[in-house]
PDB file of C-alpha atoms in Angstrom:
ATOM      1  CA  GLN A   1       0.211   0.507   0.308  1.00 76.00           C
ATOM      2  CA  CYS A   2       1.310   3.550  -0.928  1.00 83.00           C
ATOM      3  CA  LEU A   3       0.659   6.439   1.421  1.00 80.00           C
ATOM      4  CA  LEU A   4       2.412  10.128   0.873  1.00 87.00           C
ATOM      5  CA  SER A   5       2.956  10.629   4.410  1.00 89.00           C
ATOM      6  CA  GLY A   6       7.112  11.437   5.195  1.00 91.00           C
ATOM      7  CA  SER A   7       9.911  12.293   3.191  1.00 93.00           C
ATOM      8  CA  TRP A   8      10.731  12.176  -0.413  1.00 92.00           C
ATOM      9  CA  ARG A   9      13.480  13.225  -2.030  1.00 90.00           C
ATOM     10  CA  SER A  10      13.082  14.151  -5.982  1.00 89.00           C
ATOM     11  CA  ASP A  11      16.064  12.717  -8.845  1.00 86.00           C
ATOM     12  CA  THR A  12      17.061  16.540  -8.490  1.00 85.00           C
ATOM     13  CA  GLY A  13      17.477  16.599  -5.226  1.00 87.00           C
ATOM     14  CA  CYS A  14      14.118  18.395  -4.304  1.00 89.00           C
ATOM     15  CA  GLN A  15      12.982  17.216  -1.018  1.00 92.00           C
ATOM     16  CA  MET A  16       9.292  17.296  -0.028  1.00 93.00           C
ATOM     17  CA  VAL A  17       8.602  16.051   4.043  1.00 95.00           C
ATOM     18  CA  VAL A  18       3.870  15.557   4.648  1.00 95.00           C
ATOM     19  CA  SER A  19       1.994  15.124   7.288  1.00 91.00           C
ATOM     20  CA  ALA A  20      -0.372  12.035   8.435  1.00 85.00           C
ATOM     21  CA  LEU A  21      -3.351  12.048   5.935  1.00 89.00           C
ATOM     22  CA  GLY A  22      -6.298  12.721   6.954  1.00 91.00           C
ATOM     23  CA  GLU A  23      -9.483  10.885   7.523  1.00 89.00           C
ATOM     24  CA  ASP A  24     -10.771  12.605   4.408  1.00 91.00           C
ATOM     25  CA  GLY A  25      -7.191  12.500   3.083  1.00 90.00           C
ATOM     26  CA  SER A  26      -5.894  15.281   2.881  1.00 94.00           C
ATOM     27  CA  PHE A  27      -2.751  16.448   3.357  1.00 95.00           C
ATOM     28  CA  SER A  28      -0.086  19.229   4.282  1.00 96.00           C
ATOM     29  CA  GLY A  29       3.954  19.514   4.089  1.00 96.00           C
ATOM     30  CA  SER A  30       6.843  22.023   3.073  1.00 95.00           C
ATOM     31  CA  TYR A  31       8.890  20.880  -0.918  1.00 92.00           C
ATOM     32  CA  THR A  32      12.232  22.284  -1.425  1.00 90.00           C
ATOM     33  CA  PRO A  33      13.468  22.426  -4.955  1.00 85.00           C
ATOM     34  CA  GLY A  34      16.285  20.910  -5.362  1.00 79.00           C
ATOM     35  CA  PRO A  35      20.194  23.222  -6.710  1.00 73.00           C
ATOM     36  CA  ALA A  36      18.933  22.387 -10.604  1.00 60.00           C
ATOM     37  CA  ALA A  37      16.138  24.751  -9.362  1.00 58.00           C
ATOM     38  CA  GLY A  38      18.005  27.663  -7.710  1.00 54.00           C
ATOM     39  CA  GLY A  39      17.076  26.225  -4.804  1.00 47.00           C
ATOM     40  CA  SER A  40      19.303  27.374  -2.741  1.00 56.00           C
ATOM     41  CA  GLU A  41      16.940  30.932  -3.301  1.00 66.00           C
ATOM     42  CA  ILE A  42      13.659  29.192  -2.357  1.00 73.00           C
ATOM     43  CA  LEU A  43      13.276  28.955   1.034  1.00 80.00           C
ATOM     44  CA  PRO A  44      10.836  25.611   2.211  1.00 86.00           C
ATOM     45  CA  SER A  45       7.165  26.683   1.521  1.00 90.00           C
ATOM     46  CA  PRO A  46       3.891  25.411   2.459  1.00 93.00           C
ATOM     47  CA  LEU A  47       2.536  22.236   0.568  1.00 95.00           C
ATOM     48  CA  ARG A  48      -1.241  21.846   0.887  1.00 96.00           C
ATOM     49  CA  GLY A  49      -3.231  18.273  -1.584  1.00 96.00           C
ATOM     50  CA  ALA A  50      -4.696  15.305  -0.738  1.00 95.00           C
ATOM     51  CA  GLN A  51      -5.330  10.921  -1.323  1.00 93.00           C
ATOM     52  CA  GLN A  52      -7.282   8.915  -3.408  1.00 90.00           C
ATOM     53  CA  ASP A  53      -8.811   6.622  -0.824  1.00 83.00           C
ATOM     54  CA  ALA A  54      -5.241   3.895  -0.365  1.00 74.00           C
ATOM     55  CA  GLY A  55      -7.827   1.274   1.282  1.00 79.00           C
ATOM     56  CA  LEU A  56     -10.493   1.565  -1.702  1.00 85.00           C
ATOM     57  CA  VAL A  57      -6.467   1.064  -4.287  1.00 85.00           C
ATOM     58  CA  PRO A  58      -3.702   0.377  -3.581  1.00 84.00           C
ATOM     59  CA  GLN A  59      -1.591   2.815  -5.501  1.00 89.00           C
ATOM     60  CA  PRO A  60      -3.717   6.276  -5.210  1.00 92.00           C
ATOM     61  CA  THR A  61      -3.869   9.277  -6.958  1.00 94.00           C
ATOM     62  CA  PHE A  62      -3.380  12.602  -5.351  1.00 95.00           C
ATOM     63  CA  SER A  63      -2.383  16.398  -6.358  1.00 96.00           C
ATOM     64  CA  PHE A  64      -1.497  19.537  -4.359  1.00 96.00           C
ATOM     65  CA  THR A  65       0.275  22.569  -4.526  1.00 95.00           C
ATOM     66  CA  VAL A  66       2.921  24.421  -3.719  1.00 93.00           C
ATOM     67  CA  ARG A  67       3.259  28.285  -2.789  1.00 89.00           C
ATOM     68  CA  TRP A  68       6.537  29.748  -3.097  1.00 85.00           C
ATOM     69  CA  GLN A  69       8.528  32.029   0.093  1.00 73.00           C
ATOM     70  CA  LEU A  70      11.409  33.558  -2.427  1.00 72.00           C
ATOM     71  CA  PRO A  71      13.157  36.172   0.702  1.00 70.00           C
ATOM     72  CA  GLY A  72      13.059  39.465  -0.693  1.00 70.00           C
ATOM     73  CA  SER A  73      10.745  39.033  -3.773  1.00 66.00           C
ATOM     74  CA  GLU A  74       7.252  40.851  -4.979  1.00 65.00           C
ATOM     75  CA  THR A  75       6.932  37.847  -7.720  1.00 67.00           C
ATOM     76  CA  ALA A  76       3.791  35.077  -7.100  1.00 74.00           C
ATOM     77  CA  ARG A  77       4.725  31.549  -7.954  1.00 85.00           C
ATOM     78  CA  THR A  78       2.474  28.016  -7.315  1.00 90.00           C
ATOM     79  CA  THR A  79       2.462  24.679  -8.860  1.00 93.00           C
ATOM     80  CA  ALA A  80       0.640  22.096  -8.601  1.00 95.00           C
ATOM     81  CA  PHE A  81       1.529  19.147  -9.125  1.00 95.00           C
ATOM     82  CA  LEU A  82      -0.814  15.857 -10.144  1.00 96.00           C
ATOM     83  CA  GLY A  83      -0.014  12.174  -9.309  1.00 95.00           C
ATOM     84  CA  GLN A  84       0.323   8.563  -8.796  1.00 95.00           C
ATOM     85  CA  CYS A  85       2.271   6.405  -6.019  1.00 92.00           C
ATOM     86  CA  TYR A  86       3.469   3.274  -7.361  1.00 93.00           C
ATOM     87  CA  VAL A  87       4.455   0.401  -5.103  1.00 90.00           C
ATOM     88  CA  GLY A  88       7.287  -1.738  -7.526  1.00 91.00           C
ATOM     89  CA  SER A  89       8.439  -4.361  -7.832  1.00 92.00           C
ATOM     90  CA  ALA A  90      10.645  -4.726  -3.957  1.00 93.00           C
ATOM     91  CA  GLY A  91       7.623  -3.131  -2.162  1.00 90.00           C
ATOM     92  CA  GLU A  92       9.716   0.540  -2.447  1.00 90.00           C
ATOM     93  CA  GLU A  93       7.178   3.568  -2.782  1.00 91.00           C
ATOM     94  CA  ILE A  94       7.476   5.094  -6.304  1.00 92.00           C
ATOM     95  CA  LEU A  95       6.134   9.291  -6.968  1.00 93.00           C
ATOM     96  CA  HIS A  96       5.448   9.759 -10.432  1.00 93.00           C
ATOM     97  CA  THR A  97       4.138  13.755 -10.947  1.00 93.00           C
ATOM     98  CA  LEU A  98       3.369  16.804 -13.761  1.00 94.00           C
ATOM     99  CA  TRP A  99       3.699  19.519 -12.489  1.00 92.00           C
ATOM    100  CA  LEU A 100       2.725  23.860 -13.937  1.00 93.00           C
ATOM    101  CA  LEU A 101       3.709  26.112 -12.629  1.00 89.00           C
ATOM    102  CA  ARG A 102       2.252  29.964 -12.629  1.00 90.00           C
ATOM    103  CA  GLU A 103       3.276  33.278 -11.899  1.00 88.00           C
ATOM    104  CA  ALA A 104       1.556  36.467 -11.729  1.00 86.00           C
ATOM    105  CA  ALA A 105       1.181  37.870 -14.975  1.00 88.00           C
ATOM    106  CA  GLU A 106       1.086  41.721 -15.648  1.00 88.00           C
ATOM    107  CA  SER A 107      -1.873  41.747 -17.248  1.00 92.00           C
ATOM    108  CA  PRO A 108      -3.449  39.827 -19.629  1.00 93.00           C
ATOM    109  CA  SER A 109      -1.209  40.269 -22.857  1.00 93.00           C
ATOM    110  CA  GLU A 110       1.456  38.481 -20.454  1.00 92.00           C
ATOM    111  CA  ASP A 111      -0.004  35.247 -19.720  1.00 91.00           C
ATOM    112  CA  TRP A 112       1.582  32.889 -22.482  1.00 90.00           C
ATOM    113  CA  LYS A 113       4.934  33.197 -20.586  1.00 90.00           C
ATOM    114  CA  ALA A 114       3.230  32.942 -17.406  1.00 90.00           C
ATOM    115  CA  THR A 115       2.665  29.226 -17.060  1.00 89.00           C
ATOM    116  CA  ARG A 116       5.641  26.317 -17.343  1.00 86.00           C
TER     117      ARG A 116
END
């Protein structure tokens, strides 16, 4: 069975710490980007999300958002992650995710460059 609570590290050195899941599957925690993302400039940032009921499926889907904390910056950034937790052949838990980063745009005409 795959549960998100605990500490996770990505291939690129990002670290995610997830609190215990609530009865409704909700969770919170923190996310720190790795060196490839300029992690030394970005503080651990709060995350909130929800996981599908792991009692219903052994490899549940999940989603969470990160509200980035950038020291000395007025830039507003949010990333949404969507993924699934898998149990590998050796019993290890593996997360696969897709993500979108959104920065605040100055105007509707600047909207095209605000999402990566």
